[in-house]
CSV table of C-alpha atoms in Angstrom, one decimal:
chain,number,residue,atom,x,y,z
A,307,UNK,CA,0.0,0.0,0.0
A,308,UNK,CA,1.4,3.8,-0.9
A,309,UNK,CA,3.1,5.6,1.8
A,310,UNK,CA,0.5,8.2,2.0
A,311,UNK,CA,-2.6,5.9,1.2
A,312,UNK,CA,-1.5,4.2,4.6
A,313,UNK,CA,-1.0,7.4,6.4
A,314,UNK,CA,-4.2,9.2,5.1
A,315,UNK,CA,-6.7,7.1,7.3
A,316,UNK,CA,-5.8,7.7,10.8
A,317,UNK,CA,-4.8,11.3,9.8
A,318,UNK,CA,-8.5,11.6,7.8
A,319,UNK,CA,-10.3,10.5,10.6
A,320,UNK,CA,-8.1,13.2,12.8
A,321,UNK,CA,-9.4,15.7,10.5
A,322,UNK,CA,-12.9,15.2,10.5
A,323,UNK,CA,-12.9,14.4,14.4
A,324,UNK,CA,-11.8,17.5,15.1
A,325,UNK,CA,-14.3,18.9,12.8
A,326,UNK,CA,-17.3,20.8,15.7
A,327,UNK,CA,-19.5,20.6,13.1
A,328,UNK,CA,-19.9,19.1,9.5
A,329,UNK,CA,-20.5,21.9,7.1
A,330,UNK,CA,-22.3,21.9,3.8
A,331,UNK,CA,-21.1,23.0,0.7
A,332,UNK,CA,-24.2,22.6,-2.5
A,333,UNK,CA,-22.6,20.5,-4.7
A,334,UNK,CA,-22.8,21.6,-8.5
A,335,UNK,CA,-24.2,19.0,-11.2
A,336,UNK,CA,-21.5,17.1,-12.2
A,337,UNK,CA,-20.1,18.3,-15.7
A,338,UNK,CA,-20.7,16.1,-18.4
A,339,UNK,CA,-17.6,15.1,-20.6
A,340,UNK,CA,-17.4,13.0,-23.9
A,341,UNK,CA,-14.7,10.8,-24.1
A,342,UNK,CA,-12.5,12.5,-26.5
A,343,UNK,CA,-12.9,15.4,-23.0
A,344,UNK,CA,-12.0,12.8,-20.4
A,345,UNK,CA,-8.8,11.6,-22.5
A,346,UNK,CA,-7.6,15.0,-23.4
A,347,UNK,CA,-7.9,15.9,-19.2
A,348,UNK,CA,-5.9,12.5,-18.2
A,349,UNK,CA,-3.7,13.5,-21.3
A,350,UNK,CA,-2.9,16.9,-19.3
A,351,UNK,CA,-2.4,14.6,-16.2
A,352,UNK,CA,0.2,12.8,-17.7
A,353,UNK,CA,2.3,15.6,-19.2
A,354,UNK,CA,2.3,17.6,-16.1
A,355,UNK,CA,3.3,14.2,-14.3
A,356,UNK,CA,6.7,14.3,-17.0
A,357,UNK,CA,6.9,17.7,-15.9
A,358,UNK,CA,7.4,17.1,-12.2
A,359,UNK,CA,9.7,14.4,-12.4
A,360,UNK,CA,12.1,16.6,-14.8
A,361,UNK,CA,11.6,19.3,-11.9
A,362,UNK,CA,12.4,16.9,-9.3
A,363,UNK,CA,15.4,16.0,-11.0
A,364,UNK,CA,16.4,19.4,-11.4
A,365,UNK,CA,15.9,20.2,-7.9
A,366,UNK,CA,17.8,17.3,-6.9
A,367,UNK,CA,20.5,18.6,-9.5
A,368,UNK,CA,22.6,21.6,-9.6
A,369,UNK,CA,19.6,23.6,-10.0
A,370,UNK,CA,17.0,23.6,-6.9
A,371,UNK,CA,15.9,26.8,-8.0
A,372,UNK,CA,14.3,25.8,-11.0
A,373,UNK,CA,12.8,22.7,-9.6
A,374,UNK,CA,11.1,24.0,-7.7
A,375,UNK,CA,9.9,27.0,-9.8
A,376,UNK,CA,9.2,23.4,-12.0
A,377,UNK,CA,7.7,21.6,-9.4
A,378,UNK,CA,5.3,24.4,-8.2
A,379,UNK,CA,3.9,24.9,-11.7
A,380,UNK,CA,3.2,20.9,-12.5
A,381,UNK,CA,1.4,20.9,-9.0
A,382,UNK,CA,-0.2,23.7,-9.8
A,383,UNK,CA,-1.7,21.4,-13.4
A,384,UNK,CA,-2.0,18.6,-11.4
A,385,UNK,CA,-4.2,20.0,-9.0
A,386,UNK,CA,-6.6,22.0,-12.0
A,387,UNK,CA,-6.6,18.0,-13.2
A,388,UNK,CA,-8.1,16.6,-10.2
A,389,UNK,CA,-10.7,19.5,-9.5
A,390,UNK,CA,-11.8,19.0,-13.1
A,391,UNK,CA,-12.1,15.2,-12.6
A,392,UNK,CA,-14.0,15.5,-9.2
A,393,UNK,CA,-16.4,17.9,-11.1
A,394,UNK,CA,-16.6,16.0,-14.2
A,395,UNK,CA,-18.5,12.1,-14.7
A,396,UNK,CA,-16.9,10.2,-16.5
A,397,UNK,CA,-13.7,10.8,-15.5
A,398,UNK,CA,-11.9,8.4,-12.9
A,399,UNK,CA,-10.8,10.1,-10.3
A,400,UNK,CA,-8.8,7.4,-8.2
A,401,UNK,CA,-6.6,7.4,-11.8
A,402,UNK,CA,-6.0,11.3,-11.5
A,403,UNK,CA,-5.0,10.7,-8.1
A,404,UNK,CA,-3.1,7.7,-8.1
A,405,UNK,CA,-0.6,9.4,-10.4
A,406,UNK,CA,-0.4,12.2,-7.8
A,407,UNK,CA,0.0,10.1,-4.9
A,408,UNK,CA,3.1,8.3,-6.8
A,409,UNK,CA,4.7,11.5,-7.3
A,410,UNK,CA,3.8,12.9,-4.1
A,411,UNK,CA,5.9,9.2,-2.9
A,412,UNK,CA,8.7,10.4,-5.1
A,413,UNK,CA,9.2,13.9,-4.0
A,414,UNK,CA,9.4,12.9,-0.6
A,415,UNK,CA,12.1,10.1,-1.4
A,416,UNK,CA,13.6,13.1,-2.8
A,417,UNK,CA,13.4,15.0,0.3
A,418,UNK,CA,14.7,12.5,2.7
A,419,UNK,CA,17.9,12.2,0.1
A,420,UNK,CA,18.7,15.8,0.7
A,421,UNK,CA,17.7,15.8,4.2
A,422,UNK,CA,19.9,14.6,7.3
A,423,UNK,CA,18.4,12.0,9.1
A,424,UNK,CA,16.9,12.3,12.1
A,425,UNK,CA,18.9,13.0,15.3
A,426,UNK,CA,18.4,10.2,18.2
A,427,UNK,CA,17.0,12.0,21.2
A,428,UNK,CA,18.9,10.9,24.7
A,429,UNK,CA,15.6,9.6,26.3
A,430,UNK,CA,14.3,6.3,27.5
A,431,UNK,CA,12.7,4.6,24.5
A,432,UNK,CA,8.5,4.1,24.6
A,433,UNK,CA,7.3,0.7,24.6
A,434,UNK,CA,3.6,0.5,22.6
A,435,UNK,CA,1.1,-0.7,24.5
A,436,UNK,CA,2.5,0.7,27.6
A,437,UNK,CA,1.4,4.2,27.0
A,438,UNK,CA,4.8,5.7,28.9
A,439,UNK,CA,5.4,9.0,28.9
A,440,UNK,CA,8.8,10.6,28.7
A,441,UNK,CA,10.0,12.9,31.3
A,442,UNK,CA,12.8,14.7,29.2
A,443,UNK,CA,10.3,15.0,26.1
A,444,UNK,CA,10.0,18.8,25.6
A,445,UNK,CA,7.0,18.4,23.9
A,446,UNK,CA,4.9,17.7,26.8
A,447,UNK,CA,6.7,20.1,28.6
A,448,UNK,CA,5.6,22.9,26.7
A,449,UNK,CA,2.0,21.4,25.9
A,450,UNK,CA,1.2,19.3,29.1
A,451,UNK,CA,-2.2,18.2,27.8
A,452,UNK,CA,-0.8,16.2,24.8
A,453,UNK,CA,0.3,13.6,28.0
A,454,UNK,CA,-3.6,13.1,28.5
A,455,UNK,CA,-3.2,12.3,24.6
A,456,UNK,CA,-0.4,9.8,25.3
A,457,UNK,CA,-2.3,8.2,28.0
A,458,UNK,CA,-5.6,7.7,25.8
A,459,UNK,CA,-4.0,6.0,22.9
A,460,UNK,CA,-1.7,3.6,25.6
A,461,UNK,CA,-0.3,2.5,22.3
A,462,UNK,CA,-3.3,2.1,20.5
A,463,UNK,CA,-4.0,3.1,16.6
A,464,UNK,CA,-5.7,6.8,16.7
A,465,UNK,CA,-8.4,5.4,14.1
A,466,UNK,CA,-9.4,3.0,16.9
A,467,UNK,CA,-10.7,5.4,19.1
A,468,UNK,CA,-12.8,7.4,16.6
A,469,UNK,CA,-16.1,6.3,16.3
A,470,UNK,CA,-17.5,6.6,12.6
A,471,UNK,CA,-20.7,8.3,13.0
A,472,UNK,CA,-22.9,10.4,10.8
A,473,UNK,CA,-20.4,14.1,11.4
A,474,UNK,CA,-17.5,12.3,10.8
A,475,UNK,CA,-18.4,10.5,7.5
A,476,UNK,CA,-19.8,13.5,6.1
A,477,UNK,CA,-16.7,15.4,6.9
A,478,UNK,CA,-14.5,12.7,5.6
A,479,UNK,CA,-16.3,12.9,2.5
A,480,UNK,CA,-15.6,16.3,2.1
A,481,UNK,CA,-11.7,15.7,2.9
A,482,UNK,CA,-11.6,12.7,0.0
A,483,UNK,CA,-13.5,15.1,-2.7
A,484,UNK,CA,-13.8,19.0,-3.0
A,485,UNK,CA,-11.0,19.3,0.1
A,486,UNK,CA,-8.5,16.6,-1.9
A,487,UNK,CA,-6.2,19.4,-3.1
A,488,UNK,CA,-6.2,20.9,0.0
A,489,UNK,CA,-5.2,17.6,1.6
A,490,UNK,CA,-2.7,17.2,-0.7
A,491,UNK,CA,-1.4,20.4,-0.6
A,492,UNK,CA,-0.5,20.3,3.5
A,493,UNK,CA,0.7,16.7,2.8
A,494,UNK,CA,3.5,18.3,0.4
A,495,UNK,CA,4.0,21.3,2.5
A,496,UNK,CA,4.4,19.0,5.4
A,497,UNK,CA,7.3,17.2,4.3
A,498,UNK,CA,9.5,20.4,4.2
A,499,UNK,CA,8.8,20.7,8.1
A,500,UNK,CA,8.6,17.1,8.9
A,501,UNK,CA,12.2,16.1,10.2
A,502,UNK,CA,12.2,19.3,12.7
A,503,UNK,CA,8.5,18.5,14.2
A,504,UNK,CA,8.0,14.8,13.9
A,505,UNK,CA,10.9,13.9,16.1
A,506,UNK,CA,9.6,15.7,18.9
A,507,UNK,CA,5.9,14.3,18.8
A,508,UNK,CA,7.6,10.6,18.3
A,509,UNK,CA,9.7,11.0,21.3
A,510,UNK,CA,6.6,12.0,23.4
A,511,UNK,CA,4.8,8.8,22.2
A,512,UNK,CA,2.6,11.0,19.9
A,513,UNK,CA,0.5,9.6,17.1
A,514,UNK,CA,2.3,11.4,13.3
A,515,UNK,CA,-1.1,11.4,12.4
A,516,UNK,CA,-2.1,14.1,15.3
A,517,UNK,CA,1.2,16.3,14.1
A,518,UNK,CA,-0.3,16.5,10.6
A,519,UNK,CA,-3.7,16.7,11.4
A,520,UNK,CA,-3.6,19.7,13.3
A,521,UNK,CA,-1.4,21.6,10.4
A,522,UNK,CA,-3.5,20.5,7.9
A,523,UNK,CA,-6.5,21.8,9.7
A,524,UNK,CA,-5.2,24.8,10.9
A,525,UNK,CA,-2.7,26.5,8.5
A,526,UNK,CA,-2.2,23.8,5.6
A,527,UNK,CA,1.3,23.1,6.4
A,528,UNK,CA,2.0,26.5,5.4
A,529,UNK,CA,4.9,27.6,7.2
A,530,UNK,CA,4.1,31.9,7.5
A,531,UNK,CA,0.0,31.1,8.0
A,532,UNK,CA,-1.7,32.3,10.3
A,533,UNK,CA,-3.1,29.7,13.0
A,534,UNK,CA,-5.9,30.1,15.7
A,535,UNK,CA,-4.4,27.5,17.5
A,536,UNK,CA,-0.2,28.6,16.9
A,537,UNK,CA,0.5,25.7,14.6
């Protein structure tokens, strides 16, 4: 299973769990397209796919500055793509997206190639299903409450404690369709913060899931957003 396929259900349910009410949105008739219209959109899909992997090889070339410029416009297509395929019948959307999620997998391959690994933190390692709590982790001493969140998972998946009622389904049916490039968007924005926050939440015996939740929900990953809740 993809890297983020396996990530996005725990971090989904996150999402629309922390969601205090479902909202609506009135969905617009979806837009009929021949099939000569649904081939020339996947078409555009797979050029701008070609695109980002020559940006990605650029940026991890002698030239970052043009990947990235490269990068920035192919997501850019890629994400006009799958808003016209959501809109559109006929068109397969798990096809538009598949080819997103691959070179989402590759950019962040890319990434962790030019990133240094993580740095191993001088604490007592957490045993799962013992729901210990570090006493060095500065996590949780700058956010005490995230030990209450320790000591509710007690090494537990985060999905298992979500119940799947009617608000949550409805708002995780808004993250998999009109809110998929926004989704997608904090995914890729998270990577470039990922190796400074994650190690912190991991040593505090914190689900990844909760770290990307809350950016995603409150500033998209977006590094100079503004966030009601600091992230």
């Amino acid at each position: 299973m993809p890297f983020f396929a396996r990530f996005a259900t725990p971090m989904l349910l996150l999402l629309t769990a922390c969601a205090s009410q479902p909202t609506t949105r009135q969905q617009d008739r979806p837009m009929a397209l021949d099939e000569a219209g649904v081939t020339a959109l996947y078409a555009s899909v797979d050029a701008a796919a070609e695109a980002y992997r020559a940006a990605l090889q650029q940026l991890a070339g002698d030239d970052p500055a043009q990947g990235n410029a490269g990068v920035a416009v192919a997501t850019a297509q890629l994400r006009d793509a799958v808003s016209g395929c959501v809109a559109a019948s006929g068109c397969d959307v798990n096809r538009v997206v598949s080819v997103y999620d691959a070179l989402l997998q590759e950019r962040a391959q890319a990434l962790d190639a030019q990133s240094e690994p993580f740095a191993v933190l001088p604490t007592e390692e957490i045993t799962a299903g013992e729901g210990a709590i570090p006493e060095q982790s500065p996590l949780l001493a700058e956010m005490p409450e995230s030990g209450r969140s320790v000591a509710l998972l007690n090494g537990r998946d985060l999905s298992d404690l979500i119940a799947m009622k009617g608000p949550v389904k409805a708002s995780l049916n808004e993250w998999l369709t009109w809110l998929r490039p926004n989704l997608i968007s904090a995914w890729e924005n998270y990577q470039y913060m990922r190796y400074l926050m994650w190690p912190e939440y991991e040593q505090a015996g914190l689900p990844e899931a909760l770290l990307f939740g809350i950016l995603a929900k409150e500033s998209g990953g977006r590094v100079h957003a503004v966030s009601r809740a600091g992230a």
